[in-house]
Amino acid sequence: MGLISVIGSLNMDLVVRATKMPRAGETLAGSDFHLIPGGKGANQAVAAARAGATTAMVGCLGADAFAPVLLESLTAAGVDTRCVARLAGISTGTATILLEESGENRIIIVAGANGQVSEERVAAQWEHIAQSDLILLQHEIPLPTVHTVIARAHSAGIPVMLNPAPIYPIPAQILAQVDTLILNEIEASFLTDSPVSDPHSAGNAAAKLAGLGVQTAIITLGSQGALLFSAAGGEIYQPAFQVTAVDTTAAGDTFVGGYAASLLAGASPAEALRYASSAAALAVTRLGAQTSIPTRVEVEAFLAAHPSN
Ligand code: ADP
């Protein structure tokens, strides 16, 4: 089985639930509070590992009480954490998440140690990273690091999957070195400079991204499902599985990690898309980031119960 290396962020999520959001100057009583391991990088690593992939995480934590909790969450999921550094004098990344009863969320992220995942630090770990069969990246670490890793992986012949969240412009020569780009409708709209709101407009945007040199572009559309376009195989649409959303945090991360693991295990893009969608659907029925990500056994039981989706 191949190795997936995730080079990215680790955050502690501070989750506050309330019936509604406070307006400026207003104080409200919330219903509950949870500390939940998160960060797009770590979430995707956990999603890939729970989907059965051999997974390693490369990233940075601070020297506070959150660091050991985040390490333990990765280790418990089976993720190799030898390349996760603990840095003195800086806080671990945090995401403060305000969650409304409707399932909508509002998030403030403080990068902390994630901002220290520099090109030099990653270069120092390259011997480990070079063993990978797939490298998975997001935009929650410094962008020069992301771009350098993509270029270096490309010249070493290691496939790269990029989830460009949060979205920033991507230089054309870097985009052309990305094998699989997985992004939501807002990110796709930004990169293609065209509105993306449904499977039809997502198809056009994904084809546009493939025209820029990406081999496979996948656009996720929340409860409207996901659309894949590759120059080699054309368009594949995967509808979302019908579930009651409790918390959509990490839906995208569960999707990305699940897709990467399935593909590396030999699934076709259509099969990997179906796995990713069902894993993400299960994740939205549960609270939190890493706490919500299902195992392969859970996903397979869910798929068996939904044969026609
Ligand atoms: P992000 O969280 O990155 O914005 P999306 O909201 O597009 O990503 O969700 C990613 C995937 O998760 C979707 O393509 C879909 O498969 C699944 N998903 C998200 N929301 C729901 C939902 N309400 N019901 C079922 N599946 C969902």
mmCIF file of C-alpha atoms and ligand atoms in Angstrom:
data_model
loop_
_atom_site.group_PDB
_atom_site.id
_atom_site.type_symbol
_atom_site.label_atom_id
_atom_site.label_comp_id
_atom_site.label_asym_id
_atom_site.label_seq_id
_atom_site.Cartn_x
_atom_site.Cartn_y
_atom_site.Cartn_z
ATOM 1 C CA MET A 1 0.000 0.000 0.000
ATOM 2 C CA GLY A 2 1.330 3.432 -0.937
ATOM 3 C CA LEU A 3 2.266 6.266 1.393
ATOM 4 C CA ILE A 4 0.376 9.573 1.554
ATOM 5 C CA SER A 5 2.273 12.506 3.074
ATOM 6 C CA VAL A 6 0.178 15.440 4.163
ATOM 7 C CA ILE A 7 2.154 18.667 4.483
ATOM 8 C CA GLY A 8 -0.138 21.095 6.248
ATOM 9 C CA SER A 9 -1.812 22.592 9.272
ATOM 10 C CA LEU A 10 -2.786 21.304 12.710
ATOM 11 C CA ASN A 11 -5.277 23.359 14.715
ATOM 12 C CA MET A 12 -7.138 22.996 17.962
ATOM 13 C CA ASP A 13 -10.772 23.823 17.231
ATOM 14 C CA LEU A 14 -12.596 25.727 19.962
ATOM 15 C CA VAL A 15 -16.218 24.979 19.159
ATOM 16 C CA VAL A 16 -19.017 27.043 20.676
ATOM 17 C CA ARG A 17 -22.608 26.092 19.930
ATOM 18 C CA ALA A 18 -25.501 28.525 20.216
ATOM 19 C CA THR A 19 -29.015 28.830 18.847
ATOM 20 C CA LYS A 20 -28.020 32.002 16.968
ATOM 21 C CA MET A 21 -24.976 34.233 16.455
ATOM 22 C CA PRO A 22 -24.519 37.376 18.581
ATOM 23 C CA ARG A 23 -24.659 40.750 16.825
ATOM 24 C CA ALA A 24 -21.874 43.300 17.441
ATOM 25 C CA GLY A 25 -21.914 44.294 21.128
ATOM 26 C CA GLU A 26 -24.366 41.515 22.065
ATOM 27 C CA THR A 27 -23.665 38.759 24.636
ATOM 28 C CA LEU A 28 -25.472 35.440 24.299
ATOM 29 C CA ALA A 29 -25.545 32.247 26.357
ATOM 30 C CA GLY A 30 -24.170 29.372 24.262
ATOM 31 C CA SER A 31 -25.395 25.819 24.691
ATOM 32 C CA ASP A 32 -22.048 23.989 24.865
ATOM 33 C CA PHE A 33 -18.287 24.157 24.272
ATOM 34 C CA HIS A 34 -15.839 21.563 22.919
ATOM 35 C CA LEU A 35 -12.094 21.368 22.215
ATOM 36 C CA ILE A 36 -11.729 19.241 19.072
ATOM 37 C CA PRO A 37 -8.575 18.405 17.062
ATOM 38 C CA GLY A 38 -8.705 20.013 13.607
ATOM 39 C CA GLY A 39 -6.711 21.885 10.966
ATOM 40 C CA LYS A 40 -7.187 21.047 7.286
ATOM 41 C CA GLY A 41 -3.861 19.201 7.031
ATOM 42 C CA ALA A 42 -4.383 17.054 10.120
ATOM 43 C CA ASN A 43 -8.062 16.432 9.264
ATOM 44 C CA GLN A 44 -7.140 15.187 5.793
ATOM 45 C CA ALA A 45 -4.382 12.994 7.258
ATOM 46 C CA VAL A 46 -6.876 11.456 9.706
ATOM 47 C CA ALA A 47 -9.424 10.995 6.906
ATOM 48 C CA ALA A 48 -6.850 9.214 4.720
ATOM 49 C CA ALA A 49 -5.663 7.011 7.603
ATOM 50 C CA ARG A 50 -9.222 6.078 8.665
ATOM 51 C CA ALA A 51 -9.894 5.218 5.004
ATOM 52 C CA GLY A 52 -7.045 2.716 5.265
ATOM 53 C CA ALA A 53 -4.047 4.578 3.796
ATOM 54 C CA THR A 54 -0.552 4.582 5.248
ATOM 55 C CA THR A 55 -0.312 8.273 6.123
ATOM 56 C CA ALA A 56 2.371 10.627 7.444
ATOM 57 C CA MET A 57 1.920 14.213 8.635
ATOM 58 C CA VAL A 58 4.456 17.016 8.170
ATOM 59 C CA GLY A 59 3.745 20.184 10.161
ATOM 60 C CA CYS A 60 4.386 22.281 13.272
ATOM 61 C CA LEU A 61 2.804 22.561 16.711
ATOM 62 C CA GLY A 62 3.487 25.119 19.442
ATOM 63 C CA ALA A 63 4.710 24.405 22.967
ATOM 64 C CA ASP A 64 1.299 24.666 24.666
ATOM 65 C CA ALA A 65 -1.248 22.263 26.134
ATOM 66 C CA PHE A 66 -2.963 21.790 22.742
ATOM 67 C CA ALA A 67 0.114 20.206 21.089
ATOM 68 C CA PRO A 68 0.046 16.784 22.819
ATOM 69 C CA VAL A 69 -3.726 16.501 22.296
ATOM 70 C CA LEU A 70 -3.333 17.079 18.545
ATOM 71 C CA LEU A 71 -0.443 14.611 18.325
ATOM 72 C CA GLU A 72 -2.467 11.980 20.157
ATOM 73 C CA SER A 73 -5.434 12.411 17.827
ATOM 74 C CA LEU A 74 -3.187 11.757 14.796
ATOM 75 C CA THR A 75 -1.423 8.830 16.443
ATOM 76 C CA ALA A 76 -4.725 7.233 17.502
ATOM 77 C CA ALA A 77 -5.869 7.365 13.861
ATOM 78 C CA GLY A 78 -2.617 5.647 12.819
ATOM 79 C CA VAL A 79 -0.904 8.696 11.288
ATOM 80 C CA ASP A 80 2.926 8.788 11.444
ATOM 81 C CA THR A 81 3.836 12.008 13.319
ATOM 82 C CA ARG A 82 7.648 11.791 13.193
ATOM 83 C CA CYS A 83 7.757 14.886 10.957
ATOM 84 C CA VAL A 84 5.544 17.021 13.213
ATOM 85 C CA ALA A 85 7.799 19.515 15.044
ATOM 86 C CA ARG A 86 7.018 21.174 18.395
ATOM 87 C CA LEU A 87 8.246 24.773 18.395
ATOM 88 C CA ALA A 88 9.044 26.893 21.458
ATOM 89 C CA GLY A 89 7.729 30.422 21.910
ATOM 90 C CA ILE A 90 4.678 30.169 19.658
ATOM 91 C CA SER A 91 1.076 29.010 20.054
ATOM 92 C CA THR A 92 -0.378 25.958 18.341
ATOM 93 C CA GLY A 93 -2.763 26.924 15.523
ATOM 94 C CA THR A 94 -6.343 27.503 16.626
ATOM 95 C CA ALA A 95 -9.729 27.793 14.967
ATOM 96 C CA THR A 96 -12.519 29.369 16.954
ATOM 97 C CA ILE A 97 -15.735 28.008 15.499
ATOM 98 C CA LEU A 98 -19.141 29.498 16.217
ATOM 99 C CA LEU A 99 -21.746 26.938 15.305
ATOM 100 C CA GLU A 100 -25.393 27.843 14.803
ATOM 101 C CA GLU A 101 -28.254 25.402 15.401
ATOM 102 C CA SER A 102 -28.877 25.333 11.641
ATOM 103 C CA GLY A 103 -25.445 23.712 11.124
ATOM 104 C CA GLU A 104 -23.946 26.879 9.576
ATOM 105 C CA ASN A 105 -20.558 27.902 10.995
ATOM 106 C CA ARG A 106 -18.358 31.022 11.353
ATOM 107 C CA ILE A 107 -14.654 30.499 11.913
ATOM 108 C CA ILE A 108 -11.627 32.603 12.946
ATOM 109 C CA ILE A 109 -8.239 30.961 12.446
ATOM 110 C CA VAL A 110 -4.983 31.957 14.137
ATOM 111 C CA ALA A 111 -2.117 30.256 12.261
ATOM 112 C CA GLY A 112 0.386 30.135 15.166
ATOM 113 C CA ALA A 113 2.941 27.366 14.549
ATOM 114 C CA ASN A 114 1.379 26.552 11.155
ATOM 115 C CA GLY A 115 2.933 29.806 9.943
ATOM 116 C CA GLN A 116 6.374 28.311 10.668
ATOM 117 C CA VAL A 117 6.083 25.431 8.171
ATOM 118 C CA SER A 118 8.778 27.071 6.073
ATOM 119 C CA GLU A 119 10.476 25.920 2.864
ATOM 120 C CA GLU A 120 13.638 25.200 4.914
ATOM 121 C CA ARG A 121 11.798 23.056 7.458
ATOM 122 C CA VAL A 122 10.149 20.990 4.738
ATOM 123 C CA ALA A 123 13.438 20.690 2.817
ATOM 124 C CA ALA A 124 15.012 19.245 5.978
ATOM 125 C CA GLN A 125 12.348 16.490 5.964
ATOM 126 C CA TRP A 126 12.602 15.777 2.241
ATOM 127 C CA GLU A 127 14.240 12.382 2.693
ATOM 128 C CA HIS A 128 11.008 11.157 4.366
ATOM 129 C CA ILE A 129 8.697 13.053 2.011
ATOM 130 C CA ALA A 130 10.435 11.627 -1.069
ATOM 131 C CA GLN A 131 9.189 8.135 -0.052
ATOM 132 C CA SER A 132 5.590 9.248 -0.711
ATOM 133 C CA ASP A 133 3.343 7.880 -3.430
ATOM 134 C CA LEU A 134 1.109 10.938 -3.104
ATOM 135 C CA ILE A 135 1.616 14.362 -1.516
ATOM 136 C CA LEU A 136 -1.433 16.176 -0.188
ATOM 137 C CA LEU A 137 -1.386 19.948 0.431
ATOM 138 C CA GLN A 138 -3.753 22.752 1.478
ATOM 139 C CA HIS A 139 -3.393 26.521 1.874
ATOM 140 C CA GLU A 140 -3.152 26.735 5.692
ATOM 141 C CA ILE A 141 0.676 26.859 5.738
ATOM 142 C CA PRO A 142 2.821 29.557 4.055
ATOM 143 C CA LEU A 143 2.112 29.637 0.310
ATOM 144 C CA PRO A 144 5.799 29.726 -0.769
ATOM 145 C CA THR A 145 6.183 26.358 1.014
ATOM 146 C CA VAL A 146 3.153 24.930 -0.796
ATOM 147 C CA HIS A 147 4.432 26.109 -4.172
ATOM 148 C CA THR A 148 7.990 24.840 -3.586
ATOM 149 C CA VAL A 149 6.724 21.408 -2.507
ATOM 150 C CA ILE A 150 4.528 21.161 -5.621
ATOM 151 C CA ALA A 151 7.452 22.003 -7.920
ATOM 152 C CA ARG A 152 9.808 19.648 -6.106
ATOM 153 C CA ALA A 153 7.309 16.757 -6.012
ATOM 154 C CA HIS A 154 6.546 17.255 -9.683
ATOM 155 C CA SER A 155 10.189 17.034 -10.693
ATOM 156 C CA ALA A 156 10.598 13.928 -8.470
ATOM 157 C CA GLY A 157 7.605 12.308 -10.214
ATOM 158 C CA ILE A 158 5.447 12.195 -7.040
ATOM 159 C CA PRO A 159 1.748 12.945 -7.736
ATOM 160 C CA VAL A 160 0.383 16.042 -5.982
ATOM 161 C CA MET A 161 -3.147 16.613 -4.742
ATOM 162 C CA LEU A 162 -3.964 20.209 -3.769
ATOM 163 C CA ASN A 163 -6.970 21.440 -1.817
ATOM 164 C CA PRO A 164 -6.463 25.211 -2.169
ATOM 165 C CA ALA A 165 -8.365 26.215 0.965
ATOM 166 C CA PRO A 166 -8.486 28.985 2.008
ATOM 167 C CA ILE A 167 -8.222 30.227 -1.535
ATOM 168 C CA TYR A 168 -5.401 32.450 -2.833
ATOM 169 C CA PRO A 169 -4.199 32.923 -6.409
ATOM 170 C CA ILE A 170 -2.054 30.033 -7.701
ATOM 171 C CA PRO A 171 0.725 30.833 -10.212
ATOM 172 C CA ALA A 172 0.008 29.232 -13.618
ATOM 173 C CA GLN A 173 3.220 27.217 -13.685
ATOM 174 C CA ILE A 174 2.413 25.753 -10.227
ATOM 175 C CA LEU A 175 -1.180 24.910 -11.166
ATOM 176 C CA ALA A 176 0.105 23.035 -14.216
ATOM 177 C CA GLN A 177 2.130 20.774 -11.886
ATOM 178 C CA VAL A 178 -0.880 19.743 -9.790
ATOM 179 C CA ASP A 179 -2.238 16.299 -10.635
ATOM 180 C CA THR A 180 -5.521 16.535 -8.717
ATOM 181 C CA LEU A 181 -7.122 19.795 -7.589
ATOM 182 C CA ILE A 182 -10.039 19.417 -5.147
ATOM 183 C CA LEU A 183 -11.905 22.596 -4.289
ATOM 184 C CA ASN A 184 -15.339 23.826 -3.300
ATOM 185 C CA GLU A 185 -17.607 26.039 -5.394
ATOM 186 C CA ILE A 186 -16.351 29.313 -3.874
ATOM 187 C CA GLU A 187 -12.707 28.412 -4.497
ATOM 188 C CA ALA A 188 -13.489 27.208 -8.034
ATOM 189 C CA SER A 189 -15.355 30.410 -8.746
ATOM 190 C CA PHE A 190 -12.361 32.455 -7.564
ATOM 191 C CA LEU A 191 -9.792 30.519 -9.617
ATOM 192 C CA THR A 192 -11.820 30.457 -12.846
ATOM 193 C CA ASP A 193 -13.284 33.943 -12.441
ATOM 194 C CA SER A 194 -16.743 32.560 -13.224
ATOM 195 C CA PRO A 195 -19.782 31.808 -11.047
ATOM 196 C CA VAL A 196 -20.005 28.198 -9.808
ATOM 197 C CA SER A 197 -23.229 27.201 -8.074
ATOM 198 C CA ASP A 198 -24.456 23.887 -9.494
ATOM 199 C CA PRO A 199 -23.205 20.773 -11.322
ATOM 200 C CA HIS A 200 -23.498 22.448 -14.739
ATOM 201 C CA SER A 201 -21.395 25.524 -13.889
ATOM 202 C CA ALA A 202 -19.014 23.272 -11.912
ATOM 203 C CA GLY A 203 -18.519 21.162 -15.054
ATOM 204 C CA ASN A 204 -17.539 24.252 -17.017
ATOM 205 C CA ALA A 205 -15.194 25.472 -14.276
ATOM 206 C CA ALA A 206 -13.559 22.049 -13.850
ATOM 207 C CA ALA A 207 -12.970 21.809 -17.602
ATOM 208 C CA LYS A 208 -11.424 25.298 -17.485
ATOM 209 C CA LEU A 209 -9.079 24.208 -14.673
ATOM 210 C CA ALA A 210 -8.095 21.104 -16.645
ATOM 211 C CA GLY A 211 -7.301 23.445 -19.539
ATOM 212 C CA LEU A 212 -4.783 25.169 -17.251
ATOM 213 C CA GLY A 213 -2.843 21.916 -16.918
ATOM 214 C CA VAL A 214 -4.468 20.223 -13.899
ATOM 215 C CA GLN A 215 -4.980 16.543 -14.763
ATOM 216 C CA THR A 216 -8.102 16.076 -12.631
ATOM 217 C CA ALA A 217 -10.253 18.834 -11.123
ATOM 218 C CA ILE A 218 -12.942 17.971 -8.567
ATOM 219 C CA ILE A 219 -15.412 20.619 -7.448
ATOM 220 C CA THR A 220 -17.433 19.892 -4.305
ATOM 221 C CA LEU A 221 -20.881 21.452 -4.073
ATOM 222 C CA GLY A 222 -21.988 20.701 -0.501
ATOM 223 C CA SER A 223 -25.408 19.007 -0.512
ATOM 224 C CA GLN A 224 -25.397 19.210 -4.345
ATOM 225 C CA GLY A 225 -22.600 16.623 -4.519
ATOM 226 C CA ALA A 226 -19.319 16.755 -6.405
ATOM 227 C CA LEU A 227 -18.177 16.938 -9.998
ATOM 228 C CA LEU A 228 -14.940 15.571 -11.447
ATOM 229 C CA PHE A 229 -13.419 16.518 -14.787
ATOM 230 C CA SER A 230 -10.294 15.021 -16.289
ATOM 231 C CA ALA A 231 -8.945 15.535 -19.779
ATOM 232 C CA ALA A 232 -8.457 11.776 -20.047
ATOM 233 C CA GLY A 233 -11.858 10.580 -18.776
ATOM 234 C CA GLY A 234 -14.286 13.515 -19.120
ATOM 235 C CA GLU A 235 -16.926 14.404 -16.557
ATOM 236 C CA ILE A 236 -18.214 12.319 -13.629
ATOM 237 C CA TYR A 237 -20.982 13.635 -11.358
ATOM 238 C CA GLN A 238 -21.504 12.157 -7.883
ATOM 239 C CA PRO A 239 -24.691 13.276 -6.097
ATOM 240 C CA ALA A 240 -24.505 13.863 -2.340
ATOM 241 C CA PHE A 241 -25.910 11.212 -0.012
ATOM 242 C CA GLN A 242 -29.050 12.419 1.791
ATOM 243 C CA VAL A 243 -28.309 12.967 5.475
ATOM 244 C CA THR A 244 -29.357 15.373 8.223
ATOM 245 C CA ALA A 245 -26.541 17.905 8.626
ATOM 246 C CA VAL A 246 -25.455 18.487 12.227
ATOM 247 C CA ASP A 247 -22.088 20.183 11.546
ATOM 248 C CA THR A 248 -20.465 20.587 8.130
ATOM 249 C CA THR A 249 -16.988 21.270 9.624
ATOM 250 C CA ALA A 250 -14.428 19.013 7.895
ATOM 251 C CA ALA A 251 -16.861 17.729 5.236
ATOM 252 C CA GLY A 252 -14.401 18.885 2.563
ATOM 253 C CA ASP A 253 -11.395 17.477 4.468
ATOM 254 C CA THR A 254 -13.073 14.096 4.899
ATOM 255 C CA PHE A 255 -13.854 14.111 1.192
ATOM 256 C CA VAL A 256 -10.252 14.958 0.186
ATOM 257 C CA GLY A 257 -8.579 12.412 2.500
ATOM 258 C CA GLY A 258 -11.061 9.708 1.531
ATOM 259 C CA TYR A 259 -10.613 10.376 -2.179
ATOM 260 C CA ALA A 260 -6.803 10.293 -1.891
ATOM 261 C CA ALA A 261 -6.793 7.029 0.085
ATOM 262 C CA SER A 262 -9.252 5.297 -2.247
ATOM 263 C CA LEU A 263 -7.414 6.327 -5.372
ATOM 264 C CA LEU A 264 -4.085 5.176 -3.971
ATOM 265 C CA ALA A 265 -5.656 1.839 -2.992
ATOM 266 C CA GLY A 266 -6.491 1.285 -6.665
ATOM 267 C CA ALA A 267 -10.083 2.551 -6.930
ATOM 268 C CA SER A 268 -11.225 4.206 -10.172
ATOM 269 C CA PRO A 269 -11.938 7.960 -9.973
ATOM 270 C CA ALA A 270 -15.704 7.200 -9.951
ATOM 271 C CA GLU A 271 -15.318 4.699 -7.107
ATOM 272 C CA ALA A 272 -13.056 7.058 -5.147
ATOM 273 C CA LEU A 273 -15.601 9.861 -5.636
ATOM 274 C CA ARG A 274 -18.381 7.669 -4.234
ATOM 275 C CA TYR A 275 -16.244 6.671 -1.234
ATOM 276 C CA ALA A 276 -15.295 10.316 -0.580
ATOM 277 C CA SER A 277 -18.917 11.496 -0.803
ATOM 278 C CA SER A 278 -20.213 8.875 1.596
ATOM 279 C CA ALA A 279 -17.407 9.508 4.095
ATOM 280 C CA ALA A 280 -18.154 13.259 3.915
ATOM 281 C CA ALA A 281 -21.904 12.653 4.302
ATOM 282 C CA LEU A 282 -21.255 10.653 7.480
ATOM 283 C CA ALA A 283 -18.966 13.442 8.745
ATOM 284 C CA VAL A 284 -21.703 16.080 8.424
ATOM 285 C CA THR A 285 -23.973 14.010 10.683
ATOM 286 C CA ARG A 286 -21.482 14.371 13.568
ATOM 287 C CA LEU A 287 -20.019 17.262 15.572
ATOM 288 C CA GLY A 288 -16.466 18.487 15.069
ATOM 289 C CA ALA A 289 -13.531 17.912 12.762
ATOM 290 C CA GLN A 290 -11.413 14.833 13.517
ATOM 291 C CA THR A 291 -14.130 13.464 15.829
ATOM 292 C CA SER A 292 -16.555 13.330 12.888
ATOM 293 C CA ILE A 293 -14.388 11.485 10.336
ATOM 294 C CA PRO A 294 -15.592 7.908 9.765
ATOM 295 C CA THR A 295 -13.522 4.739 9.408
ATOM 296 C CA ARG A 296 -13.525 2.587 6.260
ATOM 297 C CA VAL A 297 -15.711 0.007 8.048
ATOM 298 C CA GLU A 298 -18.344 2.686 8.805
ATOM 299 C CA VAL A 299 -18.219 4.023 5.239
ATOM 300 C CA GLU A 300 -18.569 0.568 3.719
ATOM 301 C CA ALA A 301 -21.615 -0.152 5.895
ATOM 302 C CA PHE A 302 -23.129 3.203 4.839
ATOM 303 C CA LEU A 303 -22.419 2.474 1.144
ATOM 304 C CA ALA A 304 -23.992 -0.962 1.428
ATOM 305 C CA ALA A 305 -27.109 0.708 2.863
ATOM 306 C CA HIS A 306 -27.232 3.239 -0.026
ATOM 307 C CA PRO A 307 -26.539 1.127 -3.129
ATOM 308 C CA SER A 308 -28.247 3.404 -5.651
ATOM 309 C CA ASN A 309 -26.522 6.745 -4.834
HETATM 310 P P1 ADP B 1 -16.238 22.403 2.008
HETATM 311 O O1 ADP B 1 -16.532 21.946 3.411
HETATM 312 O O2 ADP B 1 -14.805 22.324 1.663
HETATM 313 O O3 ADP B 1 -16.903 23.693 1.605
HETATM 314 P P2 ADP B 1 -18.420 21.029 0.677
HETATM 315 O O4 ADP B 1 -19.379 21.769 1.555
HETATM 316 O O5 ADP B 1 -18.553 21.216 -0.792
HETATM 317 O O6 ADP B 1 -16.900 21.282 1.089
HETATM 318 O O7 ADP B 1 -18.586 19.478 1.029
HETATM 319 C C1 ADP B 1 -17.716 18.503 0.539
HETATM 320 C C2 ADP B 1 -18.504 17.246 0.242
HETATM 321 O O8 ADP B 1 -19.127 16.793 1.449
HETATM 322 C C3 ADP B 1 -19.636 17.394 -0.761
HETATM 323 O O9 ADP B 1 -19.186 17.228 -2.094
HETATM 324 C C4 ADP B 1 -20.580 16.279 -0.328
HETATM 325 O O10 ADP B 1 -20.146 15.041 -0.865
HETATM 326 C C5 ADP B 1 -20.389 16.247 1.176
HETATM 327 N N1 ADP B 1 -21.412 17.081 1.852
HETATM 328 C C6 ADP B 1 -21.293 18.346 2.291
HETATM 329 N N2 ADP B 1 -22.443 18.808 2.831
HETATM 330 C C7 ADP B 1 -23.317 17.776 2.757
HETATM 331 C C8 ADP B 1 -24.688 17.597 3.133
HETATM 332 N N3 ADP B 1 -25.409 18.581 3.722
HETATM 333 N N4 ADP B 1 -25.268 16.391 2.866
HETATM 334 C C9 ADP B 1 -24.564 15.381 2.297
HETATM 335 N N5 ADP B 1 -23.281 15.497 1.912
HETATM 336 C C10 ADP B 1 -22.664 16.667 2.119
#
